[in-house]
C-alpha positions as MATLAB code, in Angstrom:
seq = 'MDHKTPRIVIVPSPGISHLIPLVEFAKRFVSLHHEFYVTFIVPTLGPPSNTMKSIFEAVAPTIDSIVLPQVNLEDLPPHIPAAVQIQLTVTHSLSSLRNVLKSLISTSNLVALVADLFASIAHDVANEFYISPFIFFPSSAMGLSFCLYFPKMDETLTCNFGELQEPVKIPGCIPIHGSDLPNPVQDRSSEAYKSFLRLSKRLHLADGIVVNSFMDMEPDVIKALQEEDGGTGNPPIYPVGPIIQNGSSSVVDGSECLKWLDNQPPKSVVYVSFGSGGTLSFDQVNELALGLELSGQRFLWAVRAPDNKSANAGYLSVQNEDPLNFLPLGFVERTKGKGQGLVVPNWAPQVEVLSHNSTGGFLTHCGWNSTLESVMHGVPLIAWPLFAEQKMNAVMLCDGLKVALRPKVNEKGLVEKEEVGKVVKDLLESEEGERIRNRMKDIKDAATNVLSENGSSTNALSELALRWKNMRLA';
ca = [
       0.417  -18.731   28.805;
       2.212  -16.587   31.381;
       1.344  -13.027   32.372;
       4.109  -11.580   30.182;
       2.725  -12.986   26.924;
       1.317  -10.061   24.904;
      -2.404  -10.336   24.182;
      -4.417   -8.315   21.670;
      -8.146   -7.797   22.164;
     -10.227   -7.392   18.991;
     -13.739   -5.936   19.094;
     -15.693   -6.420   15.851;
     -19.031   -4.805   15.089;
     -22.117   -6.954   14.448;
     -22.313   -8.383   10.937;
     -20.383  -11.241    9.349;
     -18.907   -9.041    6.605;
     -17.037   -7.028    9.263;
     -16.132  -10.037   11.396;
     -14.504  -12.052    8.593;
     -11.645   -9.642    7.703;
     -10.847   -9.137   11.395;
     -10.629  -12.891   11.958;
      -8.476  -13.295    8.849;
      -6.254  -10.438   10.071;
      -5.833  -12.180   13.441;
      -5.037  -15.510   11.774;
      -2.365  -13.946    9.570;
      -0.926  -11.936   12.448;
      -0.448  -14.879   14.825;
       0.861  -17.100   12.008;
       3.715  -14.623   11.525;
       4.141  -13.553   15.162;
       3.702  -16.641   17.340;
       4.397  -14.871   20.628;
       0.985  -13.103   20.583;
      -2.419  -14.252   21.770;
      -5.648  -12.745   20.428;
      -9.041  -12.580   22.115;
     -12.154  -11.560   20.212;
     -14.844   -9.877   22.314;
     -17.986   -9.912   20.170;
     -21.015   -7.618   20.638;
     -24.180   -9.145   19.213;
     -27.873   -8.609   18.582;
     -28.640  -12.299   18.876;
     -27.185  -15.715   19.708;
     -24.071  -16.705   17.734;
     -24.988  -17.920   14.245;
     -23.702  -21.179   12.821;
     -21.554  -19.115   10.460;
     -19.929  -17.265   13.354;
     -19.341  -20.531   15.216;
     -17.694  -22.129   12.178;
     -15.475  -19.072   11.689;
     -14.101  -19.294   15.239;
     -13.754  -23.080   15.075;
     -11.259  -22.659   12.228;
      -8.737  -20.448   14.049;
      -5.385  -21.144   15.685;
      -5.176  -22.198   19.364;
      -3.731  -18.773   20.170;
      -7.006  -17.094   19.102;
     -10.089  -17.337   21.305;
     -13.451  -15.583   21.464;
     -15.937  -14.312   24.019;
     -19.455  -13.485   22.845;
     -21.031  -10.707   24.918;
     -24.640  -10.946   26.143;
     -26.932  -10.012   23.281;
     -28.378   -6.533   23.101;
     -32.162   -6.336   23.097;
     -33.407   -4.836   19.827;
     -36.240   -3.206   21.773;
     -33.639   -1.080   23.558;
     -32.649    0.515   20.237;
     -34.580    3.345   18.532;
     -36.926    2.165   15.733;
     -36.310    2.794   12.021;
     -32.632    3.709   12.326;
     -30.078    3.067    9.538;
     -28.188   -0.230    9.734;
     -24.832    1.498   10.365;
     -26.265    3.431   13.321;
     -27.925    0.278   14.662;
     -24.583   -1.523   14.533;
     -22.856    1.254   16.464;
     -25.620    1.415   19.082;
     -25.317   -2.335   19.590;
     -21.654   -1.837   20.511;
     -22.525    1.119   22.749;
     -25.096   -0.971   24.636;
     -22.440   -3.680   25.087;
     -19.832   -1.449   26.762;
     -20.701   -2.517   30.303;
     -20.246   -6.184   29.379;
     -17.012   -5.347   27.535;
     -15.716   -3.546   30.624;
     -16.327   -6.620   32.776;
     -14.507   -8.910   30.332;
     -11.503   -6.594   30.069;
     -11.288   -6.335   33.847;
     -11.136  -10.133   34.039;
      -8.549  -10.445   31.230;
      -6.264   -7.828   32.754;
      -5.897   -9.921   35.901;
      -4.459  -12.826   33.899;
      -2.971  -11.280   30.729;
      -0.625   -8.654   29.389;
      -3.139   -6.701   27.284;
      -1.105   -4.480   24.970;
      -3.726   -3.216   22.507;
      -7.433   -3.169   21.716;
      -8.211   -3.268   18.000;
     -11.751   -2.171   17.193;
     -13.619   -2.344   13.932;
     -14.445    1.138   12.616;
     -18.080    0.830   13.739;
     -16.996   -0.448   17.166;
     -14.605    2.420   17.916;
     -16.697    3.492   20.924;
     -14.964    0.518   22.616;
     -11.869    2.726   22.811;
     -13.545    4.590   25.686;
     -13.318    1.416   27.769;
      -9.787    0.647   26.533;
      -8.674    4.083   27.712;
     -10.107    3.428   31.188;
      -7.692    0.504   31.492;
      -4.776    2.255   29.730;
      -4.926   -0.216   26.841;
      -3.619    1.240   23.582;
      -6.543    1.829   21.130;
      -6.223    0.852   17.443;
      -8.697    0.807   14.555;
      -9.067   -1.896   11.917;
     -10.407   -0.133    8.826;
     -12.099   -2.848    6.736;
     -12.343   -0.904    3.472;
     -10.071    0.918    1.046;
      -7.324    3.418    1.806;
      -9.384    5.855   -0.274;
     -12.281    5.341    2.138;
      -9.926    5.861    5.080;
      -8.553    9.065    3.580;
     -12.101   10.366    3.153;
     -13.002    9.502    6.755;
      -9.905   11.215    8.146;
     -10.476   14.299    5.997;
     -14.241   14.406    6.536;
     -14.298   16.552    9.720;
     -12.437   19.311    7.829;
     -14.830   19.028    4.898;
     -17.806   19.258    7.237;
     -16.538   22.559    8.617;
     -16.529   24.206    5.177;
     -19.513   22.470    3.562;
     -22.609   24.632    3.069;
     -24.786   22.117    1.204;
     -25.206   18.371    0.771;
     -22.399   16.604   -1.113;
     -24.741   15.592   -3.924;
     -25.413   19.268   -4.661;
     -21.754   20.158   -5.227;
     -20.966   21.239   -8.787;
     -17.283   20.305   -8.685;
     -15.782   16.888   -7.822;
     -14.556   16.441   -4.266;
     -10.781   16.286   -3.785;
      -9.639   13.901   -1.049;
      -5.898   13.675   -0.223;
      -4.175   11.175   -2.515;
      -7.391   10.206   -4.329;
      -8.801   10.738   -7.784;
     -11.524   13.449   -7.816;
     -14.950   12.033   -7.016;
     -18.462   13.418   -7.460;
     -20.239   14.168   -4.209;
     -23.065   11.795   -5.112;
     -20.541    8.912   -5.171;
     -19.479    9.484   -1.567;
     -20.800    7.085    1.112;
     -24.557    6.984    1.687;
     -24.438    8.178    5.326;
     -22.985   11.571    4.356;
     -25.514   12.451    1.654;
     -27.958   14.219    3.991;
     -26.361   16.617    6.469;
     -29.481   16.716    8.641;
     -29.665   12.936    9.111;
     -28.649   10.935   12.155;
     -26.491    8.791    9.847;
     -24.469   11.899    8.854;
     -23.955   12.935   12.481;
     -22.957    9.393   13.403;
     -20.454    9.231   10.527;
     -18.941   12.548   11.628;
     -18.479   11.220   15.174;
     -16.820    8.076   13.788;
     -14.476   10.144   11.621;
     -13.381   12.260   14.562;
     -12.743    9.109   16.604;
     -10.264    7.880   13.993;
      -7.911   10.710   14.942;
      -7.859    9.519   18.567;
      -6.523    6.046   17.770;
      -2.877    5.118   18.366;
      -2.787    3.520   14.920;
      -5.011    2.435   12.031;
      -4.709   -0.924   10.306;
      -6.133   -0.729    6.767;
      -7.002   -3.709    4.568;
      -5.296   -2.429    1.432;
      -1.790   -2.379   -0.009;
       0.705   -0.009   -1.555;
       0.583   -1.280   -5.143;
      -3.207   -1.028   -5.261;
      -3.529    2.467   -3.779;
      -0.026    3.991   -3.864;
      -0.967    7.680   -3.991;
      -3.540    7.427   -1.221;
      -1.341    5.416    1.141;
       1.615    7.757    0.552;
      -0.626   10.748    1.310;
      -1.910    9.091    4.481;
       1.592    8.258    5.663;
       2.932   11.722    4.831;
       0.127   13.190    6.942;
       1.114   10.842    9.779;
       2.210   13.116   12.586;
       2.056   16.225   10.400;
      -1.608   17.107   10.799;
      -2.667   14.615   13.393;
      -3.249   11.393   11.451;
      -2.372    8.287   13.476;
       0.246    5.904   12.037;
      -1.209    3.888    9.133;
      -0.462    0.178    8.627;
      -1.501   -1.136    5.170;
      -1.583   -4.918    5.718;
      -3.882   -6.130    2.915;
      -5.121   -7.832    0.949;
      -6.566   -9.939    3.766;
      -9.295  -12.295    2.539;
     -10.877  -15.634    3.376;
      -8.929  -18.558    1.973;
     -12.084  -20.567    1.392;
     -15.802  -20.654    2.096;
     -16.901  -22.334    5.302;
     -19.452  -24.617    3.663;
     -18.209  -25.728    0.263;
     -20.404  -28.836    0.343;
     -23.492  -26.614    0.135;
     -22.046  -24.972   -2.976;
     -20.959  -28.134   -4.752;
     -23.622  -27.709   -7.468;
     -22.018  -24.391   -8.480;
     -18.544  -25.874   -8.685;
     -19.677  -28.946  -10.645;
     -21.457  -26.672  -13.124;
     -18.333  -24.498  -13.475;
     -16.243  -27.622  -14.115;
     -18.185  -28.112  -17.361;
     -17.728  -24.562  -18.706;
     -14.921  -23.245  -20.945;
     -12.051  -21.279  -19.361;
     -12.806  -17.632  -18.435;
     -16.307  -17.864  -19.945;
     -18.593  -17.306  -16.919;
     -19.670  -14.074  -15.238;
     -20.334  -14.610  -11.541;
     -23.146  -12.383  -10.221;
     -23.485  -11.646   -6.506;
     -24.336   -8.609   -4.411;
     -22.888   -9.888   -1.152;
     -24.443  -10.883    2.146;
     -26.453   -7.682    2.498;
     -27.206   -6.494   -1.016;
     -30.721   -6.595   -2.447;
     -32.170   -5.079   -5.618;
     -35.652   -3.781   -6.331;
     -38.131   -6.144   -7.982;
     -37.901   -4.209  -11.282;
     -34.099   -4.292  -11.206;
     -34.011   -8.041  -10.572;
     -36.117   -8.515  -13.694;
     -33.956   -6.225  -15.833;
     -30.801   -7.963  -14.611;
     -32.209  -11.411  -15.362;
     -33.345  -10.494  -18.866;
     -30.066   -8.690  -19.521;
     -27.978  -11.702  -18.521;
     -30.016  -13.829  -20.897;
     -29.771  -11.194  -23.628;
     -25.963  -11.076  -23.337;
     -25.647  -14.639  -24.612;
     -22.821  -15.128  -22.098;
     -22.600  -17.813  -19.426;
     -23.421  -16.716  -15.888;
     -23.638  -18.021  -12.332;
     -25.999  -15.916  -10.217;
     -26.417  -16.102   -6.436;
     -29.784  -14.339   -6.347;
     -31.525  -12.836   -3.319;
     -35.195  -11.930   -2.922;
     -35.786   -8.314   -4.018;
     -36.470   -5.426   -1.712;
     -39.833   -3.816   -2.416;
     -38.457   -0.304   -2.406;
     -34.799   -0.084   -3.316;
     -31.348   -1.576   -2.948;
     -30.486   -1.837    0.711;
     -28.262   -3.424    3.316;
     -29.726   -6.594    4.758;
     -26.925   -7.373    7.231;
     -29.150   -7.664   10.261;
     -32.331   -9.074    8.705;
     -33.315  -12.570    7.649;
     -34.923  -13.300    4.281;
     -37.297  -16.251    4.204;
     -38.736  -15.858    0.715;
     -37.521  -18.045   -2.149;
     -35.727  -15.580   -4.443;
     -36.314  -17.751   -7.518;
     -40.031  -16.903   -7.292;
     -39.267  -13.299   -8.243;
     -37.461  -14.023  -11.516;
     -39.114  -13.651  -14.959;
     -41.362  -16.552  -15.898;
     -39.354  -19.373  -17.466;
     -35.992  -17.596  -17.039;
     -34.360  -20.235  -14.831;
     -35.523  -23.121  -17.004;
     -34.562  -21.459  -20.289;
     -31.064  -20.423  -19.291;
     -30.305  -23.672  -17.496;
     -31.765  -25.769  -20.324;
     -29.498  -24.246  -22.948;
     -26.473  -24.378  -20.653;
     -26.157  -20.593  -20.443;
     -26.688  -20.035  -16.774;
     -27.091  -21.424  -13.285;
     -29.149  -19.568  -10.684;
     -28.736  -20.478   -7.007;
     -30.733  -19.003   -4.126;
     -28.968  -16.590   -1.760;
     -25.442  -18.015   -1.543;
     -22.531  -19.467   -3.497;
     -19.018  -20.453   -2.299;
     -17.564  -17.178   -3.531;
     -13.854  -17.781   -2.975;
     -14.027  -21.125   -4.774;
     -16.074  -19.592   -7.606;
     -13.640  -16.700   -8.104;
     -10.647  -19.034   -8.055;
     -12.228  -21.391  -10.613;
     -10.658  -21.425  -14.069;
     -14.063  -21.021  -15.777;
     -14.812  -17.697  -14.060;
     -14.018  -14.793  -16.378;
     -15.718  -11.882  -14.621;
     -17.551  -10.790  -11.492;
     -20.634   -8.545  -11.433;
     -20.308   -7.192   -7.906;
     -21.715   -4.636   -5.472;
     -18.108   -3.499   -4.829;
     -18.058   -4.448   -1.178;
     -14.431   -4.400   -0.084;
     -14.221   -8.082    0.876;
     -15.500   -9.071   -2.579;
     -13.207   -6.556   -4.252;
     -10.082   -7.962   -2.578;
     -11.159  -11.533   -3.301;
     -11.418  -10.571   -6.986;
      -7.974   -8.987   -6.870;
      -6.382  -12.036   -5.265;
      -7.809  -14.268   -7.992;
      -7.297  -11.851  -10.901;
     -10.983  -11.623  -11.869;
     -12.062   -8.430  -13.741;
     -15.194   -6.667  -12.559;
     -18.514   -5.134  -13.458;
     -19.090   -2.513  -10.771;
     -22.689   -2.296   -9.532;
     -22.542   -0.437   -6.190;
     -25.575   -0.398   -3.899;
     -24.934    1.309   -0.540;
     -22.395    2.345    2.121;
     -19.024    3.238    0.526;
     -19.540    1.035   -2.536;
     -19.950    3.899   -5.041;
     -16.601    5.261   -3.894;
     -15.046    1.829   -4.404;
     -16.621    1.660   -7.869;
     -15.052    4.976   -8.879;
     -11.635    3.777   -7.742;
     -11.996    0.445   -9.572;
     -13.313    1.953  -12.817;
     -11.567    5.326  -13.103;
      -8.504    4.809  -10.927;
      -7.360    1.211  -11.274;
      -9.249    0.585  -14.538;
     -10.137   -3.000  -13.630;
     -13.914   -2.649  -13.925;
     -16.749   -1.594  -16.203;
     -19.722    0.292  -14.734;
     -23.164    0.009  -16.346;
     -25.156    3.168  -17.021;
     -28.230    3.881  -14.911;
     -31.371    5.416  -16.498;
     -33.352    8.368  -15.156;
     -35.491    5.997  -13.038;
     -32.411    4.594  -11.318;
     -32.529    1.299  -13.224;
     -29.876   -0.489  -15.258;
     -31.911   -1.621  -18.247;
     -31.603   -5.131  -19.709;
     -29.908   -3.867  -22.876;
     -27.215   -2.161  -20.802;
     -26.746   -5.291  -18.692;
     -26.339   -7.399  -21.821;
     -23.861   -4.958  -23.346;
     -21.592   -4.599  -20.304;
     -21.493   -8.359  -19.647;
     -20.591   -9.049  -23.275;
     -18.014   -6.248  -23.309;
     -16.238   -7.603  -20.250;
     -15.830  -11.061  -21.744;
     -15.395  -10.303  -25.440;
     -14.270   -6.719  -26.166;
     -10.772   -5.231  -26.423;
     -11.541   -3.040  -23.414;
     -12.487   -6.162  -21.470;
      -9.142   -7.689  -22.418;
      -7.273   -4.590  -21.200;
      -9.173   -4.741  -17.912;
      -8.344   -8.429  -17.545;
      -4.625   -7.802  -18.123;
      -4.616   -4.925  -15.667;
      -6.235   -7.112  -13.022;
      -3.573   -9.787  -13.612;
      -0.885   -7.187  -12.841;
      -2.600   -6.200   -9.589;
      -3.013   -9.863   -8.647;
       0.757  -10.350   -9.056;
       1.398   -7.258   -6.936;
      -0.965   -8.572   -4.240;
       0.962  -11.840   -4.111;
       4.243   -9.932   -3.776;
       3.139   -7.680   -0.884;
       2.153  -10.770    1.114;
       5.506  -12.485    0.554;
       8.205  -12.718    3.209;
       9.642   -9.254    2.553;
       6.533   -7.718    0.998;
       5.241   -4.325    2.119;
       2.136   -5.713    3.843;
       4.143   -8.348    5.708;
       6.562   -5.631    6.814;
       3.657   -3.452    7.997;
       2.478   -6.333   10.185;
       6.001   -6.692   11.579;
       6.084   -2.970   12.446;
       2.771   -3.400   14.238;
       4.013   -6.467   16.126;
       7.176   -4.666   17.214;
       5.173   -1.711   18.452;
       2.787   -3.924   20.405;
       5.638   -5.999   21.826;
       7.159   -2.864   23.264;
       3.922   -1.777   24.939;
       3.274   -2.417   28.599;
       0.334   -1.598   30.758;
       0.731    1.617   32.711;
];
């Protein structure tokens, strides 16, 4: 590679769920624009995991990675929210990032630094070297619109969002109740709120924002974002999605799931998973288990050990307990014995499960990676949001796109077994479930089209490539 070859630096934030879409974005970008090189510079709280290693082993020769020295957890404040911990990890890595960039500049034509939303503090270092700063927004355009609009909302807000009587109106979005907005903004006095506000303000300082969504999925929001572009200070928006993993990295480990699915009727199984970081309370795990059994429908459940208190994000923690020990007595044996269900601990090869002909629905936490994987494979949803921006995603999926059902929660915050049974059965057997399935098929077709040679997402990537090609270091 000579010094004129354009190179993009990508800085993810800690956590596999944020790394994966950035890697997939890089893979798609260089497959369409061969003249670019990409270097990942990865902040971390620990040594690279086997999952991270396997992810980087499967990339093109024009993509490489540098893992920064790990940040000592003892250097971070105790008992801080996961999102704040992630951002502080990046902040503590800035000195190492600066050294790597200094080295790369001597041998490369660095034209842009693309940071994950939670790694946007890296733009401070990019600016020192006159490298153009971009954001990769890993969630919905609706979430992006909220983030960009949030500083204005903060100026006029006199109470917490959950106390608002009227739904919140975000540009281009369907009205949403304040309690369905992201967890970090629910308490104005919290450090999480202040951190989110700082992040939102940083978005306006980027030279461009790449969002993992597409026009046919969120037309009104994306149009509103692009109309604001330049008018009130929004950076240019590049909707390049849906960008997802093409396959799980360890299908052999999930072969039991796939063999079991091979023996089920078409579109008959509900896949149940709350992602890499989602855990339920002990009581909710029991209600969910009994409800799945009560539904009489087939299910495949990747179950995690419950959290003693509430649903939470487990991105940065390790669970050693066997989750099957927390299920109702005899549940696994009964449901497996009568061929109704298969329960696997912690993990299933999600992409392969969703693409399997026997899968007819997905009970999901509404994380954006899982949402887009469902879209790409045309699988209708049961929306069960837990944390972060997932309630906002659930509102969009249920009320906006109408591709999901959302179970009712009782006054104790639990979805009772009868409600679980009803919503699972409705998705697979009712007329409403059929309408949802057909709607999801339409969106799947649209997703395929936007990724085609002249599709809108492919064109957005070309616009980005042209802009970066024309950039030179000052």
